[in-house]
Amino acid sequence: MAGDSRRSFLTGLAGALGALALPAALRPAPLLAAPLEKVRELGVLRVGLYADNRPWSWDRDGTPSGIDVELARVLAEHLGVRADIALFPADEELSDDLRNVVWRGGLLGFQRCDVMLHVPFDRQIMAQEDNVVFLAPYYRESFGAACAADIGDCEAPPVQMHGKRLAAELDSIPDFYLLGSFGGILARDVTHLPSGYAAVAALGEDKADFAVASRAQIEAALADHPDAAIRKRKGPLPAMLSPGWDIGIAVKENSRSLGFVLEEEIMAMAADGRMKTIFARHGVEWQPALAAQPSAS
Amino acid sequence: MKRRFSKLIAVLAAAGSTIAVPLHAAGPTSADLMNDAESTGDVLSYGLGPWQQRFSPLDTLNADNVSKLVPAFAASLGGEKQRGQEAQPLVYDGTIYVTGSYSRLFAFDARTGEKKWEYNARLPDAIMPCCDVVNRGAAIHGDKVIFATLDAHLIALNRETGKVVWNKKLADYQAGYSATAAPLIVKDMVITGNSGGEFGIIGEVQARNVDTGELIWSRPTIEGHMGMLNGRENGVTGKTGATWPGDMWKTGGGATWLGGTYDPGTNLLFFGTGNPAPWNSHLRPGDNLYTSSTLAIDADTGVIKWHYQTTPHDGWDFDGVNEFIPFDATMNGKPMKLGAKADRNGYFYVLDRSNGKLLGAHKFVMETTWANGINLKTGRPNYVDANRPGAPAGPDKGKSVFASPSFLGGKNWMPMAYSQDTGLFYVPSNDWGMDIWNEPIAYKKGAAYLGAGFTIRPIAEDHIGALRAMDPKTGKIVWEYKNAAPLWGGVLTTHGNLVFTGTPEGYLKAFDAKTGKELWKFQTGSGVVGSPITWMQDGEQYVAVMSGWGGAVPLWGGEVAKTFKEISQGGMLWVFKLPK
């Protein structure tokens, strides 16, 4: 049901108006409006973002920084309120994060947020999570690779990197890819780092030769280390375990009113170039989500 | 300076009190703690003595009169903070000390149940604990009562006032570390293990000066990590990376989250270690030492004297933290120094505690699909390779495997007891299995991820929980009590031919230690997942237990949840005695 209404909406901005109208018809208006009005009344939009998730959201000398942080500030400004950015540690999997951040809150007093950004936008997950509403897919992410300056052909099959220093984020698909693919031949060459960004940055510090990370992590680390001559691999990685995924936002099930207003603004940002500008400030080329492209459905 | 001051306060407080005997003002010494199994007027340590046999020599209360047992009083932990109450209380000098969920410590009057003081650790709100907000108990020494907190601190409070004497960080909670086990005090040192998230952490045992909290030694549990003694390097654990590919030993896991036991005779500490990381065993070929093992550690130096690995190359999250309980018995006609462990993997191991040699391994659950017995010569399991969860291979759903026990284990954290009268171990076990498969789509920290999906389900018609009396010499199960819901509380046995344990359905129950006949039960109003104790006070024998349903079980749903979905939360200390 959620999937069906999404499909009509995702075909374009005009569809969004239709999606807005649908739940309004199903629910009494005052109840629907409450979460949005509460945010306006209190003058604060509390936004949950992953801690240590550069270039999306991280703590730069005590100030939350990154693409998602800037996006959160624009959304708050659009509502005419202040943004309260809550950087939270990732739990074991997405459904834990949604419980801690979006619909219940933490057991030890972490207050749930009005909205969480950087939420994977996936139909199967939507069907499982009935306490939250997934909206506004705003970016298409995928995994890629990068090479240190002096490592030769970056387009070579990864097996040929055997014996070189390989870097990946601990406990991630890039990690599993390097450890487990090609009969495990690369496993002993893998250095584990706390983030994909750090894995790519290590290429510029002579600590690694080849890194697998997300595209945003690669592009941001390249931009931040212009003198290191790190190279981004152009071709796809053979036998990569994920084809890529969309990223959107999530609000609590009873906060659709707020979610739809935020979605409308995000779509407007995508359309008028503001989204592209924010990403570019962090060295990342904005890629529209597959689900937000008319051809996708 | 600060310490002397707090001691002075304690002395003054004791002097002004009509109940406290001056003898008690100084508090229990390390020698008193070593004698806790014999001293029946108090309960000074987790497990009733360093061996933690949970055996009391008391018999005033016994199989003949236990049916008359009634509540003396109850005390609430109050507030809105309920959830799992897994603690074992301590009793000393007319006071019951008990830890509560959310890293709280309470002191109650042992005669009336009136609250003397309460300490609430201030926890950072960003902690997201994996498995409920439990705490399993405190330790007592001198003028202090000491416990560990969810943000991985160790806190010593003045036992008379509840004021902080010292507060030390055991590890960085922001790096995923936590602490829930009861500390162990040996030779004026507080010995602790650590807990933590699934990935990137390293198990460790630490010894600290009980008066100051300063670190004396530390011993990491994974090959290649450096131990410390008095601020100096004291040798790496094992051989660096010998049983791990690449740099994976750096993040190998092996948390010591359940604490340890101690044998004064050999001066060895016994700590179990948790599962290796990452979860997918195909990515880390090798034994992955010393995960899923029992380590024997020299109490003075923190050096590992022997190890025994129960699940080499663990692929089921069996973990090996279960308590290793020393006991003496005659085996093959020879008096021996032994130790026993009922592992999460479903096998009950008996080792020579002086050298770690395997002497016996017997199944204590209905079914172990992952192995056909343990090879007594090699000490290794006879693996059933077809039943190891498969390697994830891209976006398709991997092969589903049925595994028993489930990852919650044939026995989880809840401690068993050993009766010196019957020579039997009383093992709180669970018969359940799990379907485990590779998740086609999973996400972690906003990125695609390969996880494992699983469903825990019962494997018997009539029960999940089973309290089993096991003969450690033969592996024979002498009797068993079956319980509909999973058992999740500790066991106590006494010279009065009694065995006590709690059930999620809310009962504290007493059984005949020889026959398993149920002799008494009392409904506490919420699930019992704590460990019972007993002591003598004013000529009467008391029994106490915490009530408050929670822990890891309610976090997992499925078929199993049907057995406990009607159970309410709580947070009560219940104290019982015979009517006069």
PDB file of N, CA and C in Angstrom, chain B residues 261-334:
ATOM      1  N   THR B 261      35.758 -16.220  37.581  1.00  0.00           N
ATOM      2  CA  THR B 261      35.837 -16.901  38.877  1.00  0.00           C
ATOM      3  C   THR B 261      37.316 -16.978  39.269  1.00  0.00           C
ATOM      4  N   TYR B 262      37.585 -17.416  40.517  1.00  0.00           N
ATOM      5  CA  TYR B 262      38.965 -17.447  41.004  1.00  0.00           C
ATOM      6  C   TYR B 262      39.177 -18.696  41.850  1.00  0.00           C
ATOM      7  N   ASP B 263      40.353 -19.313  41.667  1.00  0.00           N
ATOM      8  CA  ASP B 263      40.727 -20.462  42.490  1.00  0.00           C
ATOM      9  C   ASP B 263      41.958 -20.108  43.316  1.00  0.00           C
ATOM     10  N   PRO B 264      41.800 -19.909  44.644  1.00  0.00           N
ATOM     11  CA  PRO B 264      42.947 -19.518  45.468  1.00  0.00           C
ATOM     12  C   PRO B 264      44.060 -20.558  45.425  1.00  0.00           C
ATOM     13  N   GLY B 265      43.731 -21.838  45.288  1.00  0.00           N
ATOM     14  CA  GLY B 265      44.735 -22.899  45.318  1.00  0.00           C
ATOM     15  C   GLY B 265      45.746 -22.774  44.198  1.00  0.00           C
ATOM     16  N   THR B 266      45.300 -22.474  42.993  1.00  0.00           N
ATOM     17  CA  THR B 266      46.206 -22.336  41.846  1.00  0.00           C
ATOM     18  C   THR B 266      46.519 -20.870  41.555  1.00  0.00           C
ATOM     19  N   ASN B 267      45.869 -19.962  42.281  1.00  0.00           N
ATOM     20  CA  ASN B 267      45.991 -18.518  42.047  1.00  0.00           C
ATOM     21  C   ASN B 267      45.608 -18.143  40.611  1.00  0.00           C
ATOM     22  N   LEU B 268      44.635 -18.881  40.059  1.00  0.00           N
ATOM     23  CA  LEU B 268      44.207 -18.619  38.683  1.00  0.00           C
ATOM     24  C   LEU B 268      42.829 -17.976  38.648  1.00  0.00           C
ATOM     25  N   LEU B 269      42.699 -16.997  37.744  1.00  0.00           N
ATOM     26  CA  LEU B 269      41.398 -16.409  37.427  1.00  0.00           C
ATOM     27  C   LEU B 269      40.900 -17.119  36.174  1.00  0.00           C
ATOM     28  N   PHE B 270      39.604 -17.397  36.119  1.00  0.00           N
ATOM     29  CA  PHE B 270      39.047 -18.052  34.939  1.00  0.00           C
ATOM     30  C   PHE B 270      38.038 -17.112  34.288  1.00  0.00           C
ATOM     31  N   PHE B 271      38.351 -16.676  33.078  1.00  0.00           N
ATOM     32  CA  PHE B 271      37.461 -15.774  32.347  1.00  0.00           C
ATOM     33  C   PHE B 271      37.071 -16.404  31.009  1.00  0.00           C
ATOM     34  N   GLY B 272      35.784 -16.369  30.696  1.00  0.00           N
ATOM     35  CA  GLY B 272      35.333 -16.819  29.389  1.00  0.00           C
ATOM     36  C   GLY B 272      35.415 -15.667  28.404  1.00  0.00           C
ATOM     37  N   THR B 273      35.595 -16.000  27.109  1.00  0.00           N
ATOM     38  CA  THR B 273      35.667 -14.945  26.095  1.00  0.00           C
ATOM     39  C   THR B 273      34.535 -15.114  25.077  1.00  0.00           C
ATOM     40  N   GLY B 274      34.133 -13.998  24.493  1.00  0.00           N
ATOM     41  CA  GLY B 274      33.002 -13.971  23.566  1.00  0.00           C
ATOM     42  C   GLY B 274      33.373 -14.397  22.160  1.00  0.00           C
ATOM     43  N   ASN B 275      32.408 -14.232  21.261  1.00  0.00           N
ATOM     44  CA  ASN B 275      32.561 -14.712  19.893  1.00  0.00           C
ATOM     45  C   ASN B 275      33.513 -13.820  19.088  1.00  0.00           C
ATOM     46  N   PRO B 276      34.071 -14.394  17.995  1.00  0.00           N
ATOM     47  CA  PRO B 276      34.923 -13.589  17.122  1.00  0.00           C
ATOM     48  C   PRO B 276      34.102 -12.709  16.191  1.00  0.00           C
ATOM     49  N   ALA B 277      34.733 -11.696  15.638  1.00  0.00           N
ATOM     50  CA  ALA B 277      34.098 -10.824  14.662  1.00  0.00           C
ATOM     51  C   ALA B 277      34.929 -10.882  13.386  1.00  0.00           C
ATOM     52  N   PRO B 278      34.332 -10.683  12.185  1.00  0.00           N
ATOM     53  CA  PRO B 278      32.902 -10.453  11.947  1.00  0.00           C
ATOM     54  C   PRO B 278      32.085 -11.744  12.065  1.00  0.00           C
ATOM     55  N   TRP B 279      30.746 -11.602  11.989  1.00  0.00           N
ATOM     56  CA  TRP B 279      29.861 -12.744  12.212  1.00  0.00           C
ATOM     57  C   TRP B 279      30.075 -13.855  11.188  1.00  0.00           C
ATOM     58  N   ASN B 280      30.402 -13.473   9.944  1.00  0.00           N
ATOM     59  CA  ASN B 280      30.553 -14.456   8.878  1.00  0.00           C
ATOM     60  C   ASN B 280      31.896 -15.178   9.015  1.00  0.00           C
ATOM     61  N   SER B 281      31.849 -16.442   9.467  1.00  0.00           N
ATOM     62  CA  SER B 281      33.087 -17.158   9.789  1.00  0.00           C
ATOM     63  C   SER B 281      33.935 -17.447   8.552  1.00  0.00           C
ATOM     64  N   HIS B 282      33.315 -17.428   7.378  1.00  0.00           N
ATOM     65  CA  HIS B 282      34.072 -17.730   6.159  1.00  0.00           C
ATOM     66  C   HIS B 282      35.101 -16.649   5.838  1.00  0.00           C
ATOM     67  N   LEU B 283      34.922 -15.460   6.418  1.00  0.00           N
ATOM     68  CA  LEU B 283      35.856 -14.363   6.161  1.00  0.00           C
ATOM     69  C   LEU B 283      37.078 -14.419   7.074  1.00  0.00           C
ATOM     70  N   ARG B 284      37.049 -15.303   8.075  1.00  0.00           N
ATOM     71  CA  ARG B 284      38.179 -15.346   9.016  1.00  0.00           C
ATOM     72  C   ARG B 284      38.627 -16.784   9.270  1.00  0.00           C
ATOM     73  N   PRO B 285      39.119 -17.461   8.209  1.00  0.00           N
ATOM     74  CA  PRO B 285      39.581 -18.836   8.391  1.00  0.00           C
ATOM     75  C   PRO B 285      40.619 -18.915   9.512  1.00  0.00           C
ATOM     76  N   GLY B 286      40.559 -19.998  10.296  1.00  0.00           N
ATOM     77  CA  GLY B 286      41.462 -20.144  11.442  1.00  0.00           C
ATOM     78  C   GLY B 286      40.674 -20.337  12.720  1.00  0.00           C
ATOM     79  N   ASP B 287      41.382 -20.637  13.802  1.00  0.00           N
ATOM     80  CA  ASP B 287      40.711 -20.862  15.086  1.00  0.00           C
ATOM     81  C   ASP B 287      40.268 -19.564  15.751  1.00  0.00           C
ATOM     82  N   ASN B 288      40.881 -18.442  15.374  1.00  0.00           N
ATOM     83  CA  ASN B 288      40.523 -17.130  15.916  1.00  0.00           C
ATOM     84  C   ASN B 288      40.698 -17.091  17.430  1.00  0.00           C
ATOM     85  N   LEU B 289      41.920 -17.388  17.880  1.00  0.00           N
ATOM     86  CA  LEU B 289      42.226 -17.379  19.319  1.00  0.00           C
ATOM     87  C   LEU B 289      42.326 -15.951  19.856  1.00  0.00           C
ATOM     88  N   TYR B 290      41.963 -15.733  21.161  1.00  0.00           N
ATOM     89  CA  TYR B 290      41.320 -16.687  22.048  1.00  0.00           C
ATOM     90  C   TYR B 290      39.845 -16.357  22.184  1.00  0.00           C
ATOM     91  N   THR B 291      39.095 -16.385  21.094  1.00  0.00           N
ATOM     92  CA  THR B 291      37.658 -16.164  21.201  1.00  0.00           C
ATOM     93  C   THR B 291      36.980 -17.465  21.611  1.00  0.00           C
ATOM     94  N   SER B 292      35.758 -17.356  22.137  1.00  0.00           N
ATOM     95  CA  SER B 292      34.944 -18.510  22.524  1.00  0.00           C
ATOM     96  C   SER B 292      35.766 -19.531  23.321  1.00  0.00           C
ATOM     97  N   SER B 293      36.480 -19.040  24.310  1.00  0.00           N
ATOM     98  CA  SER B 293      37.400 -19.865  25.098  1.00  0.00           C
ATOM     99  C   SER B 293      37.227 -19.591  26.583  1.00  0.00           C
ATOM    100  N   THR B 294      37.855 -20.450  27.411  1.00  0.00           N
ATOM    101  CA  THR B 294      38.082 -20.117  28.813  1.00  0.00           C
ATOM    102  C   THR B 294      39.570 -19.859  28.974  1.00  0.00           C
ATOM    103  N   LEU B 295      39.918 -18.720  29.599  1.00  0.00           N
ATOM    104  CA  LEU B 295      41.313 -18.389  29.844  1.00  0.00           C
ATOM    105  C   LEU B 295      41.613 -18.530  31.325  1.00  0.00           C
ATOM    106  N   ALA B 296      42.747 -19.156  31.653  1.00  0.00           N
ATOM    107  CA  ALA B 296      43.219 -19.214  33.037  1.00  0.00           C
ATOM    108  C   ALA B 296      44.348 -18.199  33.161  1.00  0.00           C
ATOM    109  N   ILE B 297      44.133 -17.200  34.010  1.00  0.00           N
ATOM    110  CA  ILE B 297      45.039 -16.049  34.081  1.00  0.00           C
ATOM    111  C   ILE B 297      45.651 -15.962  35.474  1.00  0.00           C
ATOM    112  N   ASP B 298      46.970 -15.812  35.537  1.00  0.00           N
ATOM    113  CA  ASP B 298      47.656 -15.650  36.811  1.00  0.00           C
ATOM    114  C   ASP B 298      47.172 -14.359  37.476  1.00  0.00           C
ATOM    115  N   ALA B 299      46.686 -14.473  38.722  1.00  0.00           N
ATOM    116  CA  ALA B 299      46.055 -13.323  39.370  1.00  0.00           C
ATOM    117  C   ALA B 299      47.056 -12.217  39.689  1.00  0.00           C
ATOM    118  N   ASP B 300      48.333 -12.554  39.868  1.00  0.00           N
ATOM    119  CA  ASP B 300      49.320 -11.543  40.241  1.00  0.00           C
ATOM    120  C   ASP B 300      49.848 -10.758  39.049  1.00  0.00           C
ATOM    121  N   THR B 301      49.934 -11.411  37.883  1.00  0.00           N
ATOM    122  CA  THR B 301      50.614 -10.784  36.748  1.00  0.00           C
ATOM    123  C   THR B 301      49.727 -10.569  35.517  1.00  0.00           C
ATOM    124  N   GLY B 302      48.592 -11.248  35.480  1.00  0.00           N
ATOM    125  CA  GLY B 302      47.756 -11.124  34.286  1.00  0.00           C
ATOM    126  C   GLY B 302      48.269 -11.941  33.108  1.00  0.00           C
ATOM    127  N   VAL B 303      49.138 -12.900  33.356  1.00  0.00           N
ATOM    128  CA  VAL B 303      49.662 -13.734  32.272  1.00  0.00           C
ATOM    129  C   VAL B 303      48.744 -14.950  32.087  1.00  0.00           C
ATOM    130  N   ILE B 304      48.477 -15.313  30.828  1.00  0.00           N
ATOM    131  CA  ILE B 304      47.612 -16.462  30.548  1.00  0.00           C
ATOM    132  C   ILE B 304      48.400 -17.750  30.778  1.00  0.00           C
ATOM    133  N   LYS B 305      47.881 -18.626  31.654  1.00  0.00           N
ATOM    134  CA  LYS B 305      48.568 -19.875  31.968  1.00  0.00           C
ATOM    135  C   LYS B 305      48.085 -21.015  31.083  1.00  0.00           C
ATOM    136  N   TRP B 306      46.815 -21.045  30.789  1.00  0.00           N
ATOM    137  CA  TRP B 306      46.313 -22.008  29.812  1.00  0.00           C
ATOM    138  C   TRP B 306      45.019 -21.468  29.213  1.00  0.00           C
ATOM    139  N   HIS B 307      44.638 -22.086  28.098  1.00  0.00           N
ATOM    140  CA  HIS B 307      43.345 -21.731  27.510  1.00  0.00           C
ATOM    141  C   HIS B 307      42.679 -23.004  27.009  1.00  0.00           C
ATOM    142  N   TYR B 308      41.367 -22.976  26.982  1.00  0.00           N
ATOM    143  CA  TYR B 308      40.635 -24.059  26.346  1.00  0.00           C
ATOM    144  C   TYR B 308      39.543 -23.426  25.483  1.00  0.00           C
ATOM    145  N   GLN B 309      39.585 -23.712  24.179  1.00  0.00           N
ATOM    146  CA  GLN B 309      38.617 -23.105  23.268  1.00  0.00           C
ATOM    147  C   GLN B 309      37.462 -24.065  23.032  1.00  0.00           C
ATOM    148  N   THR B 310      36.251 -23.655  23.410  1.00  0.00           N
ATOM    149  CA  THR B 310      35.100 -24.541  23.270  1.00  0.00           C
ATOM    150  C   THR B 310      34.569 -24.561  21.832  1.00  0.00           C
ATOM    151  N   THR B 311      34.554 -23.409  21.166  1.00  0.00           N
ATOM    152  CA  THR B 311      34.076 -23.372  19.778  1.00  0.00           C
ATOM    153  C   THR B 311      35.124 -22.703  18.900  1.00  0.00           C
ATOM    154  N   PRO B 312      36.120 -23.474  18.417  1.00  0.00           N
ATOM    155  CA  PRO B 312      37.097 -22.878  17.491  1.00  0.00           C
ATOM    156  C   PRO B 312      36.384 -22.424  16.220  1.00  0.00           C
ATOM    157  N   HIS B 313      36.759 -21.259  15.709  1.00  0.00           N
ATOM    158  CA  HIS B 313      36.176 -20.745  14.467  1.00  0.00           C
ATOM    159  C   HIS B 313      34.648 -20.665  14.567  1.00  0.00           C
ATOM    160  N   ASP B 314      34.185 -20.042  15.626  1.00  0.00           N
ATOM    161  CA  ASP B 314      32.754 -19.909  15.939  1.00  0.00           C
ATOM    162  C   ASP B 314      31.999 -19.229  14.787  1.00  0.00           C
ATOM    163  N   GLY B 315      30.969 -19.895  14.288  1.00  0.00           N
ATOM    164  CA  GLY B 315      30.155 -19.321  13.226  1.00  0.00           C
ATOM    165  C   GLY B 315      28.702 -19.180  13.600  1.00  0.00           C
ATOM    166  N   TRP B 316      28.388 -19.355  14.886  1.00  0.00           N
ATOM    167  CA  TRP B 316      27.000 -19.354  15.341  1.00  0.00           C
ATOM    168  C   TRP B 316      26.724 -18.329  16.434  1.00  0.00           C
ATOM    169  N   ASP B 317      27.719 -17.491  16.754  1.00  0.00           N
ATOM    170  CA  ASP B 317      27.625 -16.571  17.891  1.00  0.00           C
ATOM    171  C   ASP B 317      27.410 -17.352  19.187  1.00  0.00           C
ATOM    172  N   PHE B 318      28.066 -18.502  19.297  1.00  0.00           N
ATOM    173  CA  PHE B 318      27.932 -19.261  20.538  1.00  0.00           C
ATOM    174  C   PHE B 318      28.664 -18.577  21.678  1.00  0.00           C
ATOM    175  N   ASP B 319      29.832 -17.922  21.354  1.00  0.00           N
ATOM    176  CA  ASP B 319      30.412 -17.178  22.450  1.00  0.00           C
ATOM    177  C   ASP B 319      30.934 -18.206  23.467  1.00  0.00           C
ATOM    178  N   GLY B 320      31.844 -17.852  24.311  1.00  0.00           N
ATOM    179  CA  GLY B 320      32.340 -18.833  25.287  1.00  0.00           C
ATOM    180  C   GLY B 320      32.481 -18.241  26.665  1.00  0.00           C
ATOM    181  N   VAL B 321      31.631 -17.267  26.979  1.00  0.00           N
ATOM    182  CA  VAL B 321      31.828 -16.513  28.229  1.00  0.00           C
ATOM    183  C   VAL B 321      31.365 -17.242  29.476  1.00  0.00           C
ATOM    184  N   ASN B 322      30.652 -18.352  29.328  1.00  0.00           N
ATOM    185  CA  ASN B 322      30.037 -18.962  30.501  1.00  0.00           C
ATOM    186  C   ASN B 322      31.020 -19.218  31.628  1.00  0.00           C
ATOM    187  N   GLU B 323      30.496 -19.123  32.863  1.00  0.00           N
ATOM    188  CA  GLU B 323      31.331 -19.233  34.057  1.00  0.00           C
ATOM    189  C   GLU B 323      31.981 -20.607  34.146  1.00  0.00           C
ATOM    190  N   PHE B 324      33.245 -20.611  34.558  1.00  0.00           N
ATOM    191  CA  PHE B 324      34.006 -21.840  34.781  1.00  0.00           C
ATOM    192  C   PHE B 324      34.084 -22.013  36.294  1.00  0.00           C
ATOM    193  N   ILE B 325      33.413 -23.045  36.808  1.00  0.00           N
ATOM    194  CA  ILE B 325      33.276 -23.204  38.257  1.00  0.00           C
ATOM    195  C   ILE B 325      34.201 -24.293  38.779  1.00  0.00           C
ATOM    196  N   PRO B 326      35.218 -23.910  39.597  1.00  0.00           N
ATOM    197  CA  PRO B 326      36.102 -24.907  40.181  1.00  0.00           C
ATOM    198  C   PRO B 326      35.353 -25.814  41.156  1.00  0.00           C
ATOM    199  N   PHE B 327      35.705 -27.103  41.179  1.00  0.00           N
ATOM    200  CA  PHE B 327      35.182 -28.039  42.175  1.00  0.00           C
ATOM    201  C   PHE B 327      36.179 -29.188  42.313  1.00  0.00           C
ATOM    202  N   ASP B 328      36.170 -29.808  43.481  1.00  0.00           N
ATOM    203  CA  ASP B 328      37.055 -30.942  43.719  1.00  0.00           C
ATOM    204  C   ASP B 328      36.228 -32.218  43.722  1.00  0.00           C
ATOM    205  N   ALA B 329      36.720 -33.241  43.046  1.00  0.00           N
ATOM    206  CA  ALA B 329      35.999 -34.522  43.020  1.00  0.00           C
ATOM    207  C   ALA B 329      36.972 -35.635  42.670  1.00  0.00           C
ATOM    208  N   THR B 330      36.523 -36.837  42.944  1.00  0.00           N
ATOM    209  CA  THR B 330      37.333 -37.993  42.590  1.00  0.00           C
ATOM    210  C   THR B 330      36.932 -38.451  41.205  1.00  0.00           C
ATOM    211  N   MET B 331      37.914 -38.530  40.321  1.00  0.00           N
ATOM    212  CA  MET B 331      37.630 -38.985  38.954  1.00  0.00           C
ATOM    213  C   MET B 331      38.579 -40.113  38.620  1.00  0.00           C
ATOM    214  N   ASN B 332      38.060 -41.195  38.115  1.00  0.00           N
ATOM    215  CA  ASN B 332      38.855 -42.392  37.815  1.00  0.00           C
ATOM    216  C   ASN B 332      39.678 -42.812  39.036  1.00  0.00           C
ATOM    217  N   GLY B 333      39.035 -42.715  40.209  1.00  0.00           N
ATOM    218  CA  GLY B 333      39.688 -43.158  41.434  1.00  0.00           C
ATOM    219  C   GLY B 333      40.708 -42.187  42.009  1.00  0.00           C
ATOM    220  N   LYS B 334      40.837 -41.024  41.386  1.00  0.00           N
ATOM    221  CA  LYS B 334      41.866 -40.073  41.804  1.00  0.00           C
ATOM    222  C   LYS B 334      41.211 -38.757  42.248  1.00  0.00           C
TER     223      LYS B 334
END
